Structures are given as C-alpha cells and as structure tokens.
mmCIF file of C-alpha atoms in Angstrom:
data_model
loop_
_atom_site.group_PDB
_atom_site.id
_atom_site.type_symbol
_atom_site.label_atom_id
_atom_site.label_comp_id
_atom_site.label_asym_id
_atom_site.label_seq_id
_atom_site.Cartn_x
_atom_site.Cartn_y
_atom_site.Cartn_z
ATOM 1 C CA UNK A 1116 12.494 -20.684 22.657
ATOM 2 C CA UNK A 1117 12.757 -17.472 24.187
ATOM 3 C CA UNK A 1118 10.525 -14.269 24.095
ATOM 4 C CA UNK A 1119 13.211 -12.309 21.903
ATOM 5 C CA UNK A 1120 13.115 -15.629 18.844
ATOM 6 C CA UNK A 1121 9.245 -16.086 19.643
ATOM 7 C CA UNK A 1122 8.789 -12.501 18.663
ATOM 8 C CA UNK A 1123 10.389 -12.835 15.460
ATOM 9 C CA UNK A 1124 8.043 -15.702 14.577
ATOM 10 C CA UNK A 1125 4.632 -14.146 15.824
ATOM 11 C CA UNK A 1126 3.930 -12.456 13.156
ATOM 12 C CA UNK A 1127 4.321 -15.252 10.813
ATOM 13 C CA UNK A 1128 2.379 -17.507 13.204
ATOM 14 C CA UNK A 1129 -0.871 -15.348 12.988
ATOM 15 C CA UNK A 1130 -0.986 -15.831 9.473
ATOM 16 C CA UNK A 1131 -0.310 -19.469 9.670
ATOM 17 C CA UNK A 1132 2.808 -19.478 8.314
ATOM 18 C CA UNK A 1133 5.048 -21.220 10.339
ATOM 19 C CA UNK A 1134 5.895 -25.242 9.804
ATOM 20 C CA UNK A 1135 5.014 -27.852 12.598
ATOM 21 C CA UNK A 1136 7.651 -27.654 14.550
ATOM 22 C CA UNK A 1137 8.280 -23.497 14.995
ATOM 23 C CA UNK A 1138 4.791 -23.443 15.348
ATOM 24 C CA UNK A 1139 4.510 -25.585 18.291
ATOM 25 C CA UNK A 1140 7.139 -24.584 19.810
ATOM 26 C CA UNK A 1141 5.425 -20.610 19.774
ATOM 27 C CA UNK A 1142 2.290 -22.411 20.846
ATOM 28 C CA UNK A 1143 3.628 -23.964 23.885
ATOM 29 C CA UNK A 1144 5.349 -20.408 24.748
ATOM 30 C CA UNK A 1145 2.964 -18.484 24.453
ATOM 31 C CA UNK A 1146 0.919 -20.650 27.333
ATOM 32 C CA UNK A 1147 3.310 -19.533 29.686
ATOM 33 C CA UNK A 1148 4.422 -15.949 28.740
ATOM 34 C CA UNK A 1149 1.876 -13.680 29.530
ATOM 35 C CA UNK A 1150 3.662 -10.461 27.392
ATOM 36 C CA UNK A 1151 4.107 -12.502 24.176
ATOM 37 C CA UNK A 1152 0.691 -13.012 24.502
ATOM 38 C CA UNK A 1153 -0.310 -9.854 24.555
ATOM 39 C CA UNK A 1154 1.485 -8.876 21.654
ATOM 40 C CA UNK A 1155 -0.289 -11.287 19.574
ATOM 41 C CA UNK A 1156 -3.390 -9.871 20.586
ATOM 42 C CA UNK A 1157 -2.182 -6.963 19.896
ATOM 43 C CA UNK A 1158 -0.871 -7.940 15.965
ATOM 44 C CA UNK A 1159 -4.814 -9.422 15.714
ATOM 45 C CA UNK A 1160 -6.749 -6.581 17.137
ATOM 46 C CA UNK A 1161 -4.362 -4.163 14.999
ATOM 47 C CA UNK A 1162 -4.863 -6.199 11.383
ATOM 48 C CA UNK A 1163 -8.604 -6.138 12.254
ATOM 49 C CA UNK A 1164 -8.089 -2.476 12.606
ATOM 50 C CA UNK A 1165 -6.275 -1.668 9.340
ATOM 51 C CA UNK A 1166 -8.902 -4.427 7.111
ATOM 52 C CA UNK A 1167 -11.640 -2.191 8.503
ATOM 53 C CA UNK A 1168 -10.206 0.696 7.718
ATOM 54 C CA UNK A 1169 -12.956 2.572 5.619
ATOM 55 C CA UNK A 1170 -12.653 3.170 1.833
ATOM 56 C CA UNK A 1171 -12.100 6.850 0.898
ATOM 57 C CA UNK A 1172 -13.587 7.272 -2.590
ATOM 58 C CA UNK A 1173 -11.945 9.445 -5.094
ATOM 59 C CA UNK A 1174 -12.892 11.911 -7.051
ATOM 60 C CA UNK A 1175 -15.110 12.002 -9.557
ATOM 61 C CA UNK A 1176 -12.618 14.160 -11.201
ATOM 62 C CA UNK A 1177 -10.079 11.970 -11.292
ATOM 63 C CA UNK A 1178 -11.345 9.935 -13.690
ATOM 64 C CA UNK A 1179 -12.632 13.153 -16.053
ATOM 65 C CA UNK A 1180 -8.811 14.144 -15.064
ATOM 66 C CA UNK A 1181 -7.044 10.622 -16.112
ATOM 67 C CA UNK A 1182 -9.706 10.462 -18.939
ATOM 68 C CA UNK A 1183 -9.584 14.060 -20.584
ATOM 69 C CA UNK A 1184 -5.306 14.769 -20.033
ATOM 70 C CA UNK A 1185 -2.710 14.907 -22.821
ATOM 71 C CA UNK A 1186 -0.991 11.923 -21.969
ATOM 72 C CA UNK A 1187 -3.779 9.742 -22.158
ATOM 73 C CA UNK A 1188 -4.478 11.126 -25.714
ATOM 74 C CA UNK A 1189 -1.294 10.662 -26.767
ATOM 75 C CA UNK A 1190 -1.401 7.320 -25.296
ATOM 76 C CA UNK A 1191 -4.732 6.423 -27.680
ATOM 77 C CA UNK A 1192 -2.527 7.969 -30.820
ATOM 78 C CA UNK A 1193 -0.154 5.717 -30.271
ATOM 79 C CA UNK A 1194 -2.154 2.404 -29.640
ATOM 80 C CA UNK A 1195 -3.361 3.824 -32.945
ATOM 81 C CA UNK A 1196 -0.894 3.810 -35.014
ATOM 82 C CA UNK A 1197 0.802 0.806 -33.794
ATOM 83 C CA UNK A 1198 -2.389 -0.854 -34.245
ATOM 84 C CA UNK A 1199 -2.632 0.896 -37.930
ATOM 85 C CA UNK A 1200 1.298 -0.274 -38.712
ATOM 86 C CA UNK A 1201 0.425 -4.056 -37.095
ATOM 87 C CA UNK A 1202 -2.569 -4.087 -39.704
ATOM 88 C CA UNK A 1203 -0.454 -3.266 -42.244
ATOM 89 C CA UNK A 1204 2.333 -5.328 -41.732
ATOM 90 C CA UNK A 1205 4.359 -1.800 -42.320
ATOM 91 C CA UNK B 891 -12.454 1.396 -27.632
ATOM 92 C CA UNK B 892 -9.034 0.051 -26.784
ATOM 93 C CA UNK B 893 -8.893 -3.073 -25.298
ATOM 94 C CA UNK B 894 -6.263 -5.115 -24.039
ATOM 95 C CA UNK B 895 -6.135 -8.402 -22.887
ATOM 96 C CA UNK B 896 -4.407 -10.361 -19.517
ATOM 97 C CA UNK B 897 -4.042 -13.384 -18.006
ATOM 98 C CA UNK B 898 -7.638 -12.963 -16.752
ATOM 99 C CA UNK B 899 -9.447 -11.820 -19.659
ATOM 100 C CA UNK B 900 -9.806 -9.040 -21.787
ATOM 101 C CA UNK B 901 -10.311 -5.350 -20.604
ATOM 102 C CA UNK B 902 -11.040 -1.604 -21.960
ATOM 103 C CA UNK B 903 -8.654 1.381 -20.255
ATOM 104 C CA UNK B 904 -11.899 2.553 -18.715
ATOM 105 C CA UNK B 905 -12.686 -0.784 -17.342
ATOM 106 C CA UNK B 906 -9.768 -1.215 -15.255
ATOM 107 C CA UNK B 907 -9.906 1.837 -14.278
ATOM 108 C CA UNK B 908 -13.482 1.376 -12.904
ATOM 109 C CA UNK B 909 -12.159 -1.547 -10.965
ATOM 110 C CA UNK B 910 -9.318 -0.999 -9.477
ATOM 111 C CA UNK B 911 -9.352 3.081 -8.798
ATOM 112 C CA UNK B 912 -10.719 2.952 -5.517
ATOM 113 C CA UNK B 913 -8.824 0.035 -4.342
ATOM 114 C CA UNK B 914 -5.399 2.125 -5.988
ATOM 115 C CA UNK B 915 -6.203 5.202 -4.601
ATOM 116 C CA UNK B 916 -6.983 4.073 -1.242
ATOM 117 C CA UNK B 917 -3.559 2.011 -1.188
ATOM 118 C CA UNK B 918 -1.587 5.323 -2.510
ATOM 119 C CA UNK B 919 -3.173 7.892 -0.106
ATOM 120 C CA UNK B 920 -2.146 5.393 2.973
ATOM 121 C CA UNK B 921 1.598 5.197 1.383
ATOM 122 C CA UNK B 922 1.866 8.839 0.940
ATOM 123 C CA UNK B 923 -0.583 10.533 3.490
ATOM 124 C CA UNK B 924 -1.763 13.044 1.423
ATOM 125 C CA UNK B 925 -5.135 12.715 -0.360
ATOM 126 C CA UNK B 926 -3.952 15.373 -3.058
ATOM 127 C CA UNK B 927 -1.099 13.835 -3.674
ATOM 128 C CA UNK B 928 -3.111 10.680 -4.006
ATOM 129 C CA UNK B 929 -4.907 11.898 -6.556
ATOM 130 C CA UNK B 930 -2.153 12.917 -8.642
ATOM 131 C CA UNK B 931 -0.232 9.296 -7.990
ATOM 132 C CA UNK B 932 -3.583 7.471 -8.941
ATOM 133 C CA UNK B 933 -4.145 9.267 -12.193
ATOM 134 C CA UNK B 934 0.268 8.670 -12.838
ATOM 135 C CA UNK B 935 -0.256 5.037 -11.979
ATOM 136 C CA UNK B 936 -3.065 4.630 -14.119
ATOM 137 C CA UNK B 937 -1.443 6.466 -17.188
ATOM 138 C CA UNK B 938 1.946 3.971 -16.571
ATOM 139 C CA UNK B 939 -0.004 1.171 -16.729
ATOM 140 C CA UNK B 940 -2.433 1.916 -19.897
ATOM 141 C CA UNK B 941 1.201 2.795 -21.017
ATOM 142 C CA UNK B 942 2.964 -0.476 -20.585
ATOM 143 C CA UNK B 943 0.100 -2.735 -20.462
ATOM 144 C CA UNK B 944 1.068 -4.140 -24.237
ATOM 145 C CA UNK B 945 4.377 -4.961 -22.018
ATOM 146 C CA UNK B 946 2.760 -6.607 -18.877
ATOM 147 C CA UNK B 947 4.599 -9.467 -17.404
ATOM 148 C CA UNK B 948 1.896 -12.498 -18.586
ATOM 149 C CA UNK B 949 2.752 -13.839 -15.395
ATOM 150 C CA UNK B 950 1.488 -11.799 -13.133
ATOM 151 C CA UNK B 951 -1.803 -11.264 -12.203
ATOM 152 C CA UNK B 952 -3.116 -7.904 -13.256
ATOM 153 C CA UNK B 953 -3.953 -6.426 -9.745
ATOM 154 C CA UNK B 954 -0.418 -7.462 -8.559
ATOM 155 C CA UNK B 955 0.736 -5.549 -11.671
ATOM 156 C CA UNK B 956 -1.084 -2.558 -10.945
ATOM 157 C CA UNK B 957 -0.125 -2.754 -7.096
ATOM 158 C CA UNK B 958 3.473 -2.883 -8.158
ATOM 159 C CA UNK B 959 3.297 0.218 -10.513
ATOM 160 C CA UNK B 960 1.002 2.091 -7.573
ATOM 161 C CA UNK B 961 3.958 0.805 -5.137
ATOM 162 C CA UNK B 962 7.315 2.334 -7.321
ATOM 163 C CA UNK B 963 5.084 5.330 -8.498
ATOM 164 C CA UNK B 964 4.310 6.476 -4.541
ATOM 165 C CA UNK B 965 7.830 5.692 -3.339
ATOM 166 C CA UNK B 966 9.542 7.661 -6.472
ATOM 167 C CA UNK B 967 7.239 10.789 -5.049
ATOM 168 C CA UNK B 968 8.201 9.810 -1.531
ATOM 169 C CA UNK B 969 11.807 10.153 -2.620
ATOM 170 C CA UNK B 970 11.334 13.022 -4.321
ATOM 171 C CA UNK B 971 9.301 14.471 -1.375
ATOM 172 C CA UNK B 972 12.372 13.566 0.958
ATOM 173 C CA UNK B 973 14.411 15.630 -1.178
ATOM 174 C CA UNK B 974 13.171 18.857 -1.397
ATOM 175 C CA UNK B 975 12.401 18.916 2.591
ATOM 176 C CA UNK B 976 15.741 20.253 2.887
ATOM 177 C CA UNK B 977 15.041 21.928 6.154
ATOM 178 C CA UNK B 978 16.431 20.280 9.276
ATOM 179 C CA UNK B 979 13.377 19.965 11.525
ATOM 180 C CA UNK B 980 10.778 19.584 8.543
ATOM 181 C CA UNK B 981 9.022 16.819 8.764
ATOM 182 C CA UNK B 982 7.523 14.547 6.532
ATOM 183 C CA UNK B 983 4.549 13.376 8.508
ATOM 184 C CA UNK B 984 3.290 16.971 9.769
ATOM 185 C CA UNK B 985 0.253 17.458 11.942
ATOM 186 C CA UNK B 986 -1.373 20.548 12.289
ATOM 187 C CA UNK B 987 0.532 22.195 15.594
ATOM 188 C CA UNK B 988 -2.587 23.284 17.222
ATOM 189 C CA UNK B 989 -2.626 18.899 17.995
ATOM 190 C CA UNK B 990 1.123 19.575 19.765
ATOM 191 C CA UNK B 991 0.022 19.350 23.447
ATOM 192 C CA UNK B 992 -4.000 17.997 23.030
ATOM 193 C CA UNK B 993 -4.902 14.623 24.535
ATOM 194 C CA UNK B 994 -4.247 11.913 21.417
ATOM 195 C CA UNK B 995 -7.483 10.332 22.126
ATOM 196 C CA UNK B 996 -9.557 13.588 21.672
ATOM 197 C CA UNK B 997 -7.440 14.506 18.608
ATOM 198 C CA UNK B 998 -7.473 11.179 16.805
ATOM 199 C CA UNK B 999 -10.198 8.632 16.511
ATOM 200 C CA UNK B 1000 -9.367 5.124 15.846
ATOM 201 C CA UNK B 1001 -8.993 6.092 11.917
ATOM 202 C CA UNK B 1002 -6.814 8.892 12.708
ATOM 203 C CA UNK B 1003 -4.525 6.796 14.681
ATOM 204 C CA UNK B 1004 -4.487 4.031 12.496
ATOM 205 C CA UNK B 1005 -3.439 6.098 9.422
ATOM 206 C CA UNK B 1006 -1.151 8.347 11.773
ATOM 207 C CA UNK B 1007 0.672 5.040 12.880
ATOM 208 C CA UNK B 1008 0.991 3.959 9.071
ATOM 209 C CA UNK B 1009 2.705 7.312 8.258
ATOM 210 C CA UNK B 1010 5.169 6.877 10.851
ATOM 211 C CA UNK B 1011 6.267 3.190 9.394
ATOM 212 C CA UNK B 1012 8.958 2.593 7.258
ATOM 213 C CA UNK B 1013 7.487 2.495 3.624
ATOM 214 C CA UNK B 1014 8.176 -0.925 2.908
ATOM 215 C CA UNK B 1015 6.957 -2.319 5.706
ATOM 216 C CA UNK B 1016 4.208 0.160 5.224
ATOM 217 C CA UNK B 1017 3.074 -1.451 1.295
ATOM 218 C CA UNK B 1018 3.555 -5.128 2.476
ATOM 219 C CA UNK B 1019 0.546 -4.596 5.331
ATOM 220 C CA UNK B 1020 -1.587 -2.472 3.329
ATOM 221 C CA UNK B 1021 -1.727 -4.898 0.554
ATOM 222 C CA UNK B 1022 -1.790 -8.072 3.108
ATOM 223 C CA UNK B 1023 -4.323 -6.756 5.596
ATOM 224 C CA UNK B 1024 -6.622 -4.205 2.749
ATOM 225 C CA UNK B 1025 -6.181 -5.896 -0.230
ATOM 226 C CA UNK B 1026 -6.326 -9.478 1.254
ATOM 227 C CA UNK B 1027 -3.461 -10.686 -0.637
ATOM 228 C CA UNK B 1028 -1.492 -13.796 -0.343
ATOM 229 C CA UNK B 1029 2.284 -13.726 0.435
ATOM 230 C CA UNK B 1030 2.816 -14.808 -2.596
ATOM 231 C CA UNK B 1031 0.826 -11.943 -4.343
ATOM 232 C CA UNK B 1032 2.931 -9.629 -1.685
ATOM 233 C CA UNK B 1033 5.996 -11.133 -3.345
ATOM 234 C CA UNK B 1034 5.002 -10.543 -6.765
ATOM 235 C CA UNK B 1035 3.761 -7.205 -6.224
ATOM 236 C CA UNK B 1036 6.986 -5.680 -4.360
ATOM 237 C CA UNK B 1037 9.100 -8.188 -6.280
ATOM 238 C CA UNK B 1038 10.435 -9.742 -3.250
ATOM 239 C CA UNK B 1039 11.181 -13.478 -2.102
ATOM 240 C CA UNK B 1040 8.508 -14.465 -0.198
ATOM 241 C CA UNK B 1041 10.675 -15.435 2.710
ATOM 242 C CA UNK B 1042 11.143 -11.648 2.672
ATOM 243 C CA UNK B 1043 7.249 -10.930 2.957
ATOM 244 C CA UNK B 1044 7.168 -13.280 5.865
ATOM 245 C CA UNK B 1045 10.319 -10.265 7.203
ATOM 246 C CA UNK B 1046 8.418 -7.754 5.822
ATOM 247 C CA UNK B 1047 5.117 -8.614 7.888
ATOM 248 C CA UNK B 1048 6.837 -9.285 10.878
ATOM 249 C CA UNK B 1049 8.890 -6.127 11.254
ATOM 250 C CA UNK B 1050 5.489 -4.075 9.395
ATOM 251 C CA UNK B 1051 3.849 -5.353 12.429
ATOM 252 C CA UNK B 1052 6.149 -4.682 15.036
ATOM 253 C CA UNK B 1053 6.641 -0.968 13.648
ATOM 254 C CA UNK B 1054 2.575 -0.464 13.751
ATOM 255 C CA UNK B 1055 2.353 -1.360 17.180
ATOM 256 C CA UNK B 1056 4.886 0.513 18.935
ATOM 257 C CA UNK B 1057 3.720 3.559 16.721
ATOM 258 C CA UNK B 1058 0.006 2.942 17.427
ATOM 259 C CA UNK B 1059 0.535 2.689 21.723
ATOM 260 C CA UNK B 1060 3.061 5.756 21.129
ATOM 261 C CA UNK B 1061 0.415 7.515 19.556
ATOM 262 C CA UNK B 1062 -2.137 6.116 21.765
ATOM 263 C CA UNK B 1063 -0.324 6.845 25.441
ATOM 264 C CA UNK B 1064 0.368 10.714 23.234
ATOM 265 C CA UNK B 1065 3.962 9.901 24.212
ATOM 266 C CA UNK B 1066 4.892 10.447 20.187
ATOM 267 C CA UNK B 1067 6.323 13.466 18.534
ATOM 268 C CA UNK B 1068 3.477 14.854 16.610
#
C-alpha cells in the first residue's frame, strides 16, 4: 500500500473500522512511514481535542422562549383537539 | 401535560427538552458559529420536533431523530445565510479584523482554534465529527442521523478528518485567511 491509499484508510483505522486484511496492511505501513504516522497522531490528538471541547450552556431564556412562543401554543391546541377528536371517535 | 411516547419510553415536551437542549444547542452553535443564531435554531429544532413527534420514524432512536432535525434545520439557515451574503468578498466565517495580522496563538486558545477549524470545514463533514467525536455516536447512529449509508460515514469521517487538520495547522502556523 502506498501513503496516498493508506491515507484514505486512516481515518477508518482509528476507529477500528477496517477488516483484517486493510488493517494489517495500514499496520505494517505505518511501521515504516514516519509522515503517515504522524498524521494519525495527529487524527487522535485532534478527536481528543474536539470530545473535550467544553459544553456552552444555553440560555435560560431559551427555554422561557421555546416554552412561552406562539407556535408552541398552537402546537398544545392542536395536540388538543386531535386528542379531543381521537376521544371521540369524531 | 402532553406526553408522547418512543422507542425508549415515554416523555413530556419539557422533558426532552431538559435532556437534550444542551447537547442540541452545543451541536447547532458548532454547525453554524454563531451562538445567537444557535439559539434561534435550538428553539426551531425543538418546535419541529414537538411538531412531528406523533410522526417519528419508530425506528430510530430519539436522539438520532432529534440530531437529524438539529442537522437539516442548521444547514437550511446555512443556505439561507449563503444566500443573502451576496457581496463578493463577504465571508461567511468572519473574524473580527483587528485578529488580521496578530500571532494565531495569542489570538486563539486551543478552543478558539478548534471551533475556528470547524467553521472552515465543509458542513457535512462538519455534522458527521461533531456527532462522532461530541456526541459519541456509533457509525451507525451517524448514518441514521444524516440518513446516509454507513459506508458513507466511514467517507464522511475520513475526509471530516482530513479537512480539520489541514485547517487546524493552517490556523495554527497563522498561514490561514482570517
């Protein structure tokens, strides 16, 4: 395999995704080539990055936003009167 | 109370809500980039899903269901966004100019630069390693929520990956347009 069809795999091989075969044959690649390598390092470090990513929490007026707006009242009117109709078999 | 009830169990509006709104809102403010915006696309993705929940696909799972709405409901405003940037050499991801010539590791901490490389992804790509590296889901759950093959995800992640990293060292060696 060369670097340009290892590539295309690496990403796929960090998440243990590849079958037997492809993934021994990236294995035994990336023993020799030094820059493939690196890029896998570089796919880890940068996941690791992104899942630790902090959490930004929203507003607490998003929910008395979502909560309190027109369309979500119009929403509960209609659950409503489906639910009414349903009941009554109208 | 209106309740409706999934795969999973049974849940009130205000319920799901309280469980997913954090994990929603932090997925839509890294597709758009824009934590106003965010809020606006959280409450819209909320509202679609109360609104078709009587409707929901029994076969997904009800996070991959609200993932997918959060997905279509950034990317329509993406699209829209895209559309009324009619000038030439507006850009979509702007910085603030007094960044133009500053040293990228004094301007951006490791945040910064993360979220900064995410911008400058293509969207798709973008979604399929938020939800994969964030959210922890499976490829799979990728599939279902982006309504993809998973053979796709497995394309998806690879290319997502490759995009991050050349933006990230771009951004990182301040070689990037910013």
């Amino acid at each position: 395999m060369n670097c340009e069809q290892v590539r295309d795999l690496l990403s796929a091989y960090l998440d243990g995704m590849l079958a037997g075969d492809e993934r021994s044959l990236v294995a035994s690649h990336l023993v020799d080539c030094q820059d493939c390598h690196s890029i896998l390092i570089d796919y880890y470090r940068f996941d690791t990055l992104l899942t630790l990513m902090p959490r930004i929490k929203p507003t607490p007026s998003l929910s008395h936003n979502l909560f309190s707006s027109r369309e979500y009242y119009e929403l509960l009117r209609c659950l409503e009167q489906e639910s009414f109709l349903n009941s009554h078999h109208l | 109370m209106t309740r409706v009830e999934t795969k999973e169990c049974t849940w009130s509006f205000e319920q799901i809500y309280d469980e997913y709104k954090t994990a929603i809102y932090n997925y839509v403010y890294h597709l758009v980039g824009d934590r106003e915006q965010a809020d606006d696309l959280t409450q819209d993705t909320f509202l679609k899903a109360f609104r078709a929940l009587p409707k929901m696909d029994s076969n997904l799972k009800l996070s991959a269901w609200l993932y997918r709405i959060a997905t279509n409901t950034a990317y329509d405003a993406l699209r829209r966004k895209k559309l009324i940037a009619w000038l030439p050499w507006q850009d979509l991801d702007h910085e603030p100019a007094d960044a133009e010539n500053a040293d990228p590791q004094e301007v951006y901490g490791t945040t910064e630069l993360v979220r900064a490389a995410l911008k400058r992804m293509p969207q798709q790509y973008r979604a399929a390693l938020l939800l994969y590296t964030q959210e922890g889901f499976t490829y799979s759950e990728i599939a279902q929520t982006l309504n993809i093959a998973e053979s796709g995800v497995k394309m998806y992640l690879s290319r997502a990956r490759q995009s991050f990293r050349e933006h990230y060292r771009a951004l990182e060696q301040g070689g990037a347009r910013r």
